[in-house]
mmCIF file of C-alpha atoms in Angstrom:
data_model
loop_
_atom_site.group_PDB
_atom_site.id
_atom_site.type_symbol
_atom_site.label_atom_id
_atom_site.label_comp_id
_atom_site.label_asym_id
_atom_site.label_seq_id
_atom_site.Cartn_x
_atom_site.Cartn_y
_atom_site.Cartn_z
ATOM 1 C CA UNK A 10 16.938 150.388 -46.198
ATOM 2 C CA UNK A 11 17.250 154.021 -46.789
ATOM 3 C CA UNK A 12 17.364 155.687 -50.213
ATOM 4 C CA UNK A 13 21.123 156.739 -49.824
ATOM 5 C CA UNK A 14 22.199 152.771 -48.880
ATOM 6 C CA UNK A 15 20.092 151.884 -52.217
ATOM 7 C CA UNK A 16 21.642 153.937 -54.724
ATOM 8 C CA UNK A 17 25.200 153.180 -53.049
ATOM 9 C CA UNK A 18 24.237 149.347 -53.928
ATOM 10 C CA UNK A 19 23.150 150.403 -57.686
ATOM 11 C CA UNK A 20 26.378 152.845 -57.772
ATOM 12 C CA UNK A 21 28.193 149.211 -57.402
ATOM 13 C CA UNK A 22 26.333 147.253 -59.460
ATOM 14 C CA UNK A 23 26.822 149.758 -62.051
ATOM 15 C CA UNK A 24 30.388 150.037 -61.614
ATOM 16 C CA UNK A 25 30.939 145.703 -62.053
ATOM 17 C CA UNK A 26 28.575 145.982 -64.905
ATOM 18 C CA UNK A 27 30.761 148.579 -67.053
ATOM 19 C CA UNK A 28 33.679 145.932 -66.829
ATOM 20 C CA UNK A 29 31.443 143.521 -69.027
ATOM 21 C CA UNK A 30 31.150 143.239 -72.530
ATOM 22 C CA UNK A 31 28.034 145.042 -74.095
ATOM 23 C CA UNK A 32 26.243 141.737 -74.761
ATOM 24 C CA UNK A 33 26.947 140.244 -71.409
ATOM 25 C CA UNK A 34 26.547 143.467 -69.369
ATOM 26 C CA UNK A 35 22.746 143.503 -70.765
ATOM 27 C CA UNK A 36 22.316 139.753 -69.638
ATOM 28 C CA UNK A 37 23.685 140.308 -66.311
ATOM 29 C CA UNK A 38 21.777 143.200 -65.910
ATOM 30 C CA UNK A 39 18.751 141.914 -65.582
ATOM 31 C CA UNK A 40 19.584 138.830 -63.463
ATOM 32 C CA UNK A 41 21.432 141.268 -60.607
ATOM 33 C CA UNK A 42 18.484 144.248 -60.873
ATOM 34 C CA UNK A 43 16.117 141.480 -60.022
ATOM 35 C CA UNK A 44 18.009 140.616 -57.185
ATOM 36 C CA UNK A 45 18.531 144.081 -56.185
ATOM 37 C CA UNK A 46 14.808 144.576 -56.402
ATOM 38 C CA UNK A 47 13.952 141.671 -54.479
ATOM 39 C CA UNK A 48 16.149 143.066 -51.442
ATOM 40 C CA UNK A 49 14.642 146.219 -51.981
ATOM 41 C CA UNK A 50 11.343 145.002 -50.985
ATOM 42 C CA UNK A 51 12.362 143.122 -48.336
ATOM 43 C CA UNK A 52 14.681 145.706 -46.814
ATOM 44 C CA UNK A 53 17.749 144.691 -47.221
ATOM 45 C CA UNK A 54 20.833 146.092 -48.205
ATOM 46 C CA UNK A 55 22.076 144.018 -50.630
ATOM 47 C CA UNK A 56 25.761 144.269 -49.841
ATOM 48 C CA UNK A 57 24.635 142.906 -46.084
ATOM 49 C CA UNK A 58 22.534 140.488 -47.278
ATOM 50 C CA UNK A 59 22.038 137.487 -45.187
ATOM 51 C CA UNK A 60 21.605 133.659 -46.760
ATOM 52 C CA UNK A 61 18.006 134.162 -46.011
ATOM 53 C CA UNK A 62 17.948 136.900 -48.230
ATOM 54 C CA UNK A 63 19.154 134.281 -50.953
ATOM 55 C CA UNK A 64 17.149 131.577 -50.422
ATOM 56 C CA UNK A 65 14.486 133.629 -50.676
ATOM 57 C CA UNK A 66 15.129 135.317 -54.037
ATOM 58 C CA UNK A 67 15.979 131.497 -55.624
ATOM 59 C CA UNK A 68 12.714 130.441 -54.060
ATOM 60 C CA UNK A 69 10.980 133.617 -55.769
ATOM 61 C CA UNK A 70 12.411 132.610 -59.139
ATOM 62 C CA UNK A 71 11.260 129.483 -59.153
ATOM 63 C CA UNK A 72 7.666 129.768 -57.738
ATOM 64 C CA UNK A 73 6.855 133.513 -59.143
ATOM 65 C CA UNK A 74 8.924 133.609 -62.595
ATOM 66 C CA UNK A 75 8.216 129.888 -62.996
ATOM 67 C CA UNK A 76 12.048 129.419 -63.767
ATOM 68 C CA UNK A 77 13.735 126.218 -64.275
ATOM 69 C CA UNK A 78 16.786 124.682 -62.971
ATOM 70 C CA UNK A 79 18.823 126.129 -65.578
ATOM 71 C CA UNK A 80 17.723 129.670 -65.556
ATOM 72 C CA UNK A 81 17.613 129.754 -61.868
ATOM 73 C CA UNK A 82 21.465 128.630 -62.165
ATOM 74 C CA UNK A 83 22.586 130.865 -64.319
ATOM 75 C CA UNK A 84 20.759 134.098 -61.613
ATOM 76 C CA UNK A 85 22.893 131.775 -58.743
ATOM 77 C CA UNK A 86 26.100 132.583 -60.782
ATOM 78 C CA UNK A 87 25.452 136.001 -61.759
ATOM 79 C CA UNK A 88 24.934 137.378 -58.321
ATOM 80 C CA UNK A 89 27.984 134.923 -57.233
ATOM 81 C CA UNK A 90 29.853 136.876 -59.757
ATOM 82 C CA UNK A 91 28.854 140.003 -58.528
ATOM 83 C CA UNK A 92 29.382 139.524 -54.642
ATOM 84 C CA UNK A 93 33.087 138.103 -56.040
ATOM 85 C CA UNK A 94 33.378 141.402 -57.344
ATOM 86 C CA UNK A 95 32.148 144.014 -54.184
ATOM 87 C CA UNK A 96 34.165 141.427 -52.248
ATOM 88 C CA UNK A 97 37.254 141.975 -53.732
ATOM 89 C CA UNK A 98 36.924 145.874 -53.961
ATOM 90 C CA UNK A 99 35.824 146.100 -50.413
ATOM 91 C CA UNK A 100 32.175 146.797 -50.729
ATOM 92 C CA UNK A 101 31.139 143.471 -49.054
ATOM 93 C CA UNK A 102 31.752 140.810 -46.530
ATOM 94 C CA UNK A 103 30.519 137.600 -47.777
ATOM 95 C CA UNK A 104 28.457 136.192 -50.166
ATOM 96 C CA UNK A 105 24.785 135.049 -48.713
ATOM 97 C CA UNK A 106 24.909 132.496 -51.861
ATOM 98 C CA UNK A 107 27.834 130.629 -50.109
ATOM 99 C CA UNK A 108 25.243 129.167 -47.509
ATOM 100 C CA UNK A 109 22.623 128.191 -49.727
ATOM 101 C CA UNK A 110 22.361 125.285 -51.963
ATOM 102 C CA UNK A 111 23.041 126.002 -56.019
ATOM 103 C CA UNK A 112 20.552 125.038 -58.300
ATOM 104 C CA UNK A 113 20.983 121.522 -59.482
ATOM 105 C CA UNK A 114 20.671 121.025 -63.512
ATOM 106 C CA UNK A 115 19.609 117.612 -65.098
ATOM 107 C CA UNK A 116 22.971 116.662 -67.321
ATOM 108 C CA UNK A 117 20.905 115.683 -69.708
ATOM 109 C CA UNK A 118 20.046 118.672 -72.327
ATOM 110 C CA UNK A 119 16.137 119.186 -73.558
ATOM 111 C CA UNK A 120 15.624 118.040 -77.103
ATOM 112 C CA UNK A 121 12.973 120.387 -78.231
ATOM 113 C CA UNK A 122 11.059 119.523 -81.650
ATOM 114 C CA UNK A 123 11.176 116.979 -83.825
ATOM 115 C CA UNK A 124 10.900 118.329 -87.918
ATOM 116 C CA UNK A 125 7.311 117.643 -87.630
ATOM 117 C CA UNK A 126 6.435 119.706 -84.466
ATOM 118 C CA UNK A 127 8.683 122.527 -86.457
ATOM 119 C CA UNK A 128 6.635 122.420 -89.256
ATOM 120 C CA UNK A 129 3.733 123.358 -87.067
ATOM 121 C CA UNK A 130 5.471 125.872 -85.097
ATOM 122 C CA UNK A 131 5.980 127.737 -88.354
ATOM 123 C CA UNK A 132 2.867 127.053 -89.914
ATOM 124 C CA UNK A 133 1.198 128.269 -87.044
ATOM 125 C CA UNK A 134 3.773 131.920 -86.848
ATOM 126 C CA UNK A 135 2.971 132.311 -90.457
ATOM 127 C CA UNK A 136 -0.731 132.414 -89.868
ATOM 128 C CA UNK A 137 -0.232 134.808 -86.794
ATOM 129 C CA UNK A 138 2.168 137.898 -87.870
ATOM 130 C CA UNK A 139 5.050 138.509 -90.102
ATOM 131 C CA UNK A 140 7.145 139.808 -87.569
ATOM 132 C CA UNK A 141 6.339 136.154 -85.534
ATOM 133 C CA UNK A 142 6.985 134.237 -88.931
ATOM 134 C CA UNK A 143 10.550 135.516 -89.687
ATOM 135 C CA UNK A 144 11.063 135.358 -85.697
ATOM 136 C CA UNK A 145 10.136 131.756 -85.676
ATOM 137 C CA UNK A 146 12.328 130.708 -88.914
ATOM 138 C CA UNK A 147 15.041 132.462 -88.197
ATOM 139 C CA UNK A 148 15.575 131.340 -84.986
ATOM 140 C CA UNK A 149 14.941 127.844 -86.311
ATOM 141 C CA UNK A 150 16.961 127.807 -89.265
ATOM 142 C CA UNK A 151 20.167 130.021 -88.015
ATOM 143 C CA UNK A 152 20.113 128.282 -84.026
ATOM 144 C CA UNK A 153 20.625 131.784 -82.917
ATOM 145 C CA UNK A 154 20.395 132.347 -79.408
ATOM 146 C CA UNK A 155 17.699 135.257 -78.852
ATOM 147 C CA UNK A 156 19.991 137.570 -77.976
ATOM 148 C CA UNK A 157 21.822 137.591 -80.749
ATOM 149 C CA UNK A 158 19.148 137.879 -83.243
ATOM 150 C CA UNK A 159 17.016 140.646 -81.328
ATOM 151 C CA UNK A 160 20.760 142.615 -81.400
ATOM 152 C CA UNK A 161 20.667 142.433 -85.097
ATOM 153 C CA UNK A 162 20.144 145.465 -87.224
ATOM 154 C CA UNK A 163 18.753 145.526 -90.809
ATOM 155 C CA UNK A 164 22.170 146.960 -91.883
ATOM 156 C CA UNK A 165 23.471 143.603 -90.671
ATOM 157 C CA UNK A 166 21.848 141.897 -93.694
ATOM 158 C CA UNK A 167 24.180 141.605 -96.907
ATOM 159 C CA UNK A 168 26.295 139.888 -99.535
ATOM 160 C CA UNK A 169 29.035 137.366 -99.302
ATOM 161 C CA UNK A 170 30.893 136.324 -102.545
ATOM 162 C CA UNK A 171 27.338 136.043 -104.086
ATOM 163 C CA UNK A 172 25.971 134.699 -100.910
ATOM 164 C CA UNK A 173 23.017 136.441 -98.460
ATOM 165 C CA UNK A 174 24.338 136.628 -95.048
ATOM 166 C CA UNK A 175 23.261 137.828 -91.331
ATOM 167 C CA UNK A 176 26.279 139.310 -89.390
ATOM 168 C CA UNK A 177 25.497 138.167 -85.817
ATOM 169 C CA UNK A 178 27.461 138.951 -82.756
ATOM 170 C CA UNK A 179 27.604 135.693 -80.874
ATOM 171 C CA UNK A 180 28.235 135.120 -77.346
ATOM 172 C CA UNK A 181 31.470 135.943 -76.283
ATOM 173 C CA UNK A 182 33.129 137.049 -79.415
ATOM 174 C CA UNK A 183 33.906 140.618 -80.396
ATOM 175 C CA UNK A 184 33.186 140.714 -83.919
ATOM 176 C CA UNK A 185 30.488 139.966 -85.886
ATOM 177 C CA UNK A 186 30.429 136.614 -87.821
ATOM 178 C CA UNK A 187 28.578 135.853 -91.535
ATOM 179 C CA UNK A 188 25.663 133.520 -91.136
ATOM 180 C CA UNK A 189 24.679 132.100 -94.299
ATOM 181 C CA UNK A 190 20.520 133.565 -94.682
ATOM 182 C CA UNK A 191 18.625 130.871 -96.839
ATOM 183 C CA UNK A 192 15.968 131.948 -98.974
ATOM 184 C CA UNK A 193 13.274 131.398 -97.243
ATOM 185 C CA UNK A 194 14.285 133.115 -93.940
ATOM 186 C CA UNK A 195 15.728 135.682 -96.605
ATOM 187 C CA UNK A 196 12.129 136.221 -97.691
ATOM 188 C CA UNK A 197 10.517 135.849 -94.290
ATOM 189 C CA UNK A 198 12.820 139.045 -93.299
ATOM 190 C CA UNK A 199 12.375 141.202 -96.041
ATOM 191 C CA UNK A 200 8.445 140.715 -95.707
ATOM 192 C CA UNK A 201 8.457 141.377 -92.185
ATOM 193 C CA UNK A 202 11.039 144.646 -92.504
ATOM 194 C CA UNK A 203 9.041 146.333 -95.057
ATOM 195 C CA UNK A 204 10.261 150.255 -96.394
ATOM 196 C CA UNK A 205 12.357 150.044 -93.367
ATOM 197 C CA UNK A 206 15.902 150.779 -93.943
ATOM 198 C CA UNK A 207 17.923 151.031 -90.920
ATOM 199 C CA UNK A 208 17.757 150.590 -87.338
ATOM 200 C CA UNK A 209 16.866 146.790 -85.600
ATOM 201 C CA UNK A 210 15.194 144.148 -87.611
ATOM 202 C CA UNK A 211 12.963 143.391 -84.922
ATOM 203 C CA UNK A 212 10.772 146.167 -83.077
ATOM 204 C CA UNK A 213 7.964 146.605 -80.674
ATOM 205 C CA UNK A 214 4.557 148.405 -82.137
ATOM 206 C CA UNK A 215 6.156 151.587 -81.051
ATOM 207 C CA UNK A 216 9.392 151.197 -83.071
ATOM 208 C CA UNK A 217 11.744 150.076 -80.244
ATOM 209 C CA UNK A 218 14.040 146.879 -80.507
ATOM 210 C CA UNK A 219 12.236 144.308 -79.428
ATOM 211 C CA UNK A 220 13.514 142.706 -75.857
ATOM 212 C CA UNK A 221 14.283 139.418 -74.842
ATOM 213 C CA UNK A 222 11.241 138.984 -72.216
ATOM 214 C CA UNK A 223 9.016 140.230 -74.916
ATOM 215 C CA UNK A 224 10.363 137.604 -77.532
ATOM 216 C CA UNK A 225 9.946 135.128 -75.359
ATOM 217 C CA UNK A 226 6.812 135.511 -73.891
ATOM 218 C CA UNK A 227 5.477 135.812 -77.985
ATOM 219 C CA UNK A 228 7.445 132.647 -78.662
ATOM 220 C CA UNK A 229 5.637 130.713 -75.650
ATOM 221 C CA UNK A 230 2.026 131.776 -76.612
ATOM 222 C CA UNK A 231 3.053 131.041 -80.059
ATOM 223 C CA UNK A 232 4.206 127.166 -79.502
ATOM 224 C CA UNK A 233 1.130 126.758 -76.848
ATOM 225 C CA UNK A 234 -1.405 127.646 -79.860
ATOM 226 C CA UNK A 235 0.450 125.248 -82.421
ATOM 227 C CA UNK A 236 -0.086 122.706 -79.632
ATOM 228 C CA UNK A 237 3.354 122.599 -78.371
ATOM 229 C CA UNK A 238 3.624 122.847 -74.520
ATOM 230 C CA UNK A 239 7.240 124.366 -72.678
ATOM 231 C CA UNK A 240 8.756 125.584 -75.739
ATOM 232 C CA UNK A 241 11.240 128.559 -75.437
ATOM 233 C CA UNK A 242 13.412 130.355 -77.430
ATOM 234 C CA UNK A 243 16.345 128.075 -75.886
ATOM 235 C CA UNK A 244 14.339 124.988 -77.202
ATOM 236 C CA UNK A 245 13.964 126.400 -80.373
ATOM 237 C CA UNK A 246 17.408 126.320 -80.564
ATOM 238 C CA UNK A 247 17.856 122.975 -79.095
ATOM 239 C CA UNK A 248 14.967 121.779 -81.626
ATOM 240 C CA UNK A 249 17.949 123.005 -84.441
ATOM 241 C CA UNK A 250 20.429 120.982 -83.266
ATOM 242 C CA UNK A 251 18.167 117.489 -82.972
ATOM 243 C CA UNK A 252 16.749 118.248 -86.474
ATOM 244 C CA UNK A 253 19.995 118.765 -87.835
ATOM 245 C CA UNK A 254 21.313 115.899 -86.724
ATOM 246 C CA UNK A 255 18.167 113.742 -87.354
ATOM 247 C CA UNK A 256 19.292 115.259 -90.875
ATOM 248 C CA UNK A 257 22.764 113.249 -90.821
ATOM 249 C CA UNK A 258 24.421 116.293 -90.487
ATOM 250 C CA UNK A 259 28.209 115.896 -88.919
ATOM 251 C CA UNK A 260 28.443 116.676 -85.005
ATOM 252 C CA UNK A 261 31.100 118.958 -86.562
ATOM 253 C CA UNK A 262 29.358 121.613 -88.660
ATOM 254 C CA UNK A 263 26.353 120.814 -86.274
ATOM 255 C CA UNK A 264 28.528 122.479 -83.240
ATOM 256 C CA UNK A 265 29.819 125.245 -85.326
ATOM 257 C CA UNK A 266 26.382 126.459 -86.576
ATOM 258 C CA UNK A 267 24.858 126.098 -83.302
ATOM 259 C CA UNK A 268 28.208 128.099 -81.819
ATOM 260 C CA UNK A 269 28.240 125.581 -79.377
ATOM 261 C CA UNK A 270 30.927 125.915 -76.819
ATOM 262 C CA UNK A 271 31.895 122.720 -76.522
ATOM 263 C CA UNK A 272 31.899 119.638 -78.755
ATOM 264 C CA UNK A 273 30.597 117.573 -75.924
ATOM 265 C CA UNK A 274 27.517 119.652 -75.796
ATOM 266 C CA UNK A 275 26.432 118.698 -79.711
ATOM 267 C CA UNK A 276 27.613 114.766 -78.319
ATOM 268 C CA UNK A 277 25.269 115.527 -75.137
ATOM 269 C CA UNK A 278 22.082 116.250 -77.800
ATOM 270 C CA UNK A 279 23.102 113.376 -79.986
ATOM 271 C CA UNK A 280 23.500 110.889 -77.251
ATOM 272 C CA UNK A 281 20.112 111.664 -75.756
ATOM 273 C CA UNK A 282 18.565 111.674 -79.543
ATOM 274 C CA UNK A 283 20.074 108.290 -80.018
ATOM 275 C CA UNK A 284 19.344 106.674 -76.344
ATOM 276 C CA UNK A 285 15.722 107.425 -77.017
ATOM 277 C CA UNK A 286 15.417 106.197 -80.638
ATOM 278 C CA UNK A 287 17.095 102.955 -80.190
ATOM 279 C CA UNK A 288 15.743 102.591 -76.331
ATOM 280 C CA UNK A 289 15.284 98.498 -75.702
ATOM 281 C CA UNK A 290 11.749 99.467 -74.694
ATOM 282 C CA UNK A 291 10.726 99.379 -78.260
ATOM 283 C CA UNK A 292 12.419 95.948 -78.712
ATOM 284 C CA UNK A 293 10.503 94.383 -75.675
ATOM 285 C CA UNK A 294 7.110 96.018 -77.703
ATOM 286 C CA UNK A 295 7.347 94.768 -80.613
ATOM 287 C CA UNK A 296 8.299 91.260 -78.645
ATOM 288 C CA UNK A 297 4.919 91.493 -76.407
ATOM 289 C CA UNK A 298 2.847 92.538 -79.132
ATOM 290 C CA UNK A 299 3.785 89.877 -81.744
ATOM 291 C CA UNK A 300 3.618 86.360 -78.773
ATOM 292 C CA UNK A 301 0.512 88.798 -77.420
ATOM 293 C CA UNK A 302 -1.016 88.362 -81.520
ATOM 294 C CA UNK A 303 0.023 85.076 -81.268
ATOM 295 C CA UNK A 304 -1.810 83.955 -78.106
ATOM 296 C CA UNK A 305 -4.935 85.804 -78.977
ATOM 297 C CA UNK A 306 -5.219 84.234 -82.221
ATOM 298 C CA UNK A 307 -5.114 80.487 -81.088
ATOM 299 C CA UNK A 308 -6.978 81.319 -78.544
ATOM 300 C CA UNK A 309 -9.764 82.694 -81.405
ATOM 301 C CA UNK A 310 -9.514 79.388 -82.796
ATOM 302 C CA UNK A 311 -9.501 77.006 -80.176
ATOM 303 C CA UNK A 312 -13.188 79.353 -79.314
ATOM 304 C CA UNK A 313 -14.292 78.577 -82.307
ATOM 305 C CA UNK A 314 -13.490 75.076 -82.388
#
């Protein structure tokens, strides 16, 4: 592919990503670049890609990036989005993704931590860093996505009719909401900020806002030391909701703390929490163990007889 088809493709990609939001156009960024990329080194042109091409990059995302169902979904869509897009302004044919099989996602949400694999997930940021303790309890406390905390700015920290707050930009919305900042993430922030003043809350070594990728791979070594295996920032948040509603907290004010998009998703957490809890597994148990007790015992005595 020569340099001039290349930048042609980017010239596109640029174009569909200025008609997105700020927030999404930095998500979708990265899913379509790697895609770009990945036709780059394979020659292609990616507005005459080929399902080959496709399978390829879905393949690549699973076996090099280690990506699961979900993740690798949300790249199918992106892409899909963006062919939609150079299709209808003339820039391409088809779309390659058309011919090749979507992800498939497990209805079932992950539940994350219980309260007890929390407590040593923060435990074990508080002995590590201050910027990975008030990473690790705010995400936890406020169910952010990641996203919308590393977008924060210190200047996004104030007062509410007496109250601390966070202003967050969640997904989708335009304006900033108040999110209620407990003490101790209150604390865990203003440790972790320092003399600083202005600018993002959380930054690299060099002073930059800290990105996505490198919160998450810091949140994954993190959970792996505190001995807790395929945690991500997504399960941190997921880990919010179960706790919460371990904590009898309404499905209601669980949803809108969690800015869950649909009520069903909260009932899709609760229903797994609950299917597990009262599973009829523990019933047959507790059944075995006490005619098993039983047996063993008159058969103890019948020995010593």
């Amino acid at each position: 592919m020569s340099g001039k088809t290349f930048k042609k493709a980017q010239r596109i990609v640029d174009q569909w990503l200025l008609t997105k939001t700020d927030r999404t156009r930095v998500e979708y960024e990265r899913d379509i670049n790697r895609y770009v990329h990945h036709c780059v080194a394979l020659g292609v042109n990616p507005l005459r890609a080929e399902p080959g091409t496709a399978a390829t990059y879905l393949s690549m995302l699973r076996d090099e990036y280690g990506m699961g169902p979900s993740a690798r979904l949300r790249a199918y869509r992106v892409v899909c989005a963006f062919y939609n897009y150079a299709k209808r302004w003339g820039h391409a044919r088809r779309n390659p993704f058309d011919d090749v099989p979507k992800p498939s996602v497990v209805a079932e949400p992950k539940l994350g931590m219980a309260l007890d694999g929390a407590v040593h997930f923060v435990r074990e940021a508080f002995y590590t860093s201050e910027r990975l303790y008030a990473l690790a309890v705010t995400l936890l406390v406020l169910g952010l996505r990641i996203s919308e905390l590393l977008s924060a700015d210190i200047e996004d920290i104030s007062t509410e009719a007496g109250q601390r707050v966070l202003w967050v930009l969640r997904k989708g919305r335009d304006e900033k909401i108040a999110m209620a900042l407990p003490d101790f993430v209150f604390a865990a922030l203003v440790a972790y900020i320092g003399t600083r003043r202005s600018g993002p809350i959380f930054v690299t070594r060099t002073g930059k806002r800290l990105t996505p990728h490198g919160a998450y791979d810091s949140v994954v070594r993190l959970a792996a030391r505190a001995g807790l295996h395929h945690i991500s920032p997504h399960l941190i948040r997921a880990s919010t909701t179960v706790i919460l509603l371990e904590l009898q907290q309404g499905l209601e004010k669980v949803q809108e703390h969690l800015d869950h998009g649909s009520p069903q998703t909260t009932v899709g957490y609760n229903k797994k929490r609950l299917r597990l809890s009262a599973s009829p597994g523990f019933v047959l148990e507790r059944a075995l163990v006490d005619a098993l007790g039983s047996s063993m015992e008159q058969s103890r005595i019948a020995v010593a007889a």
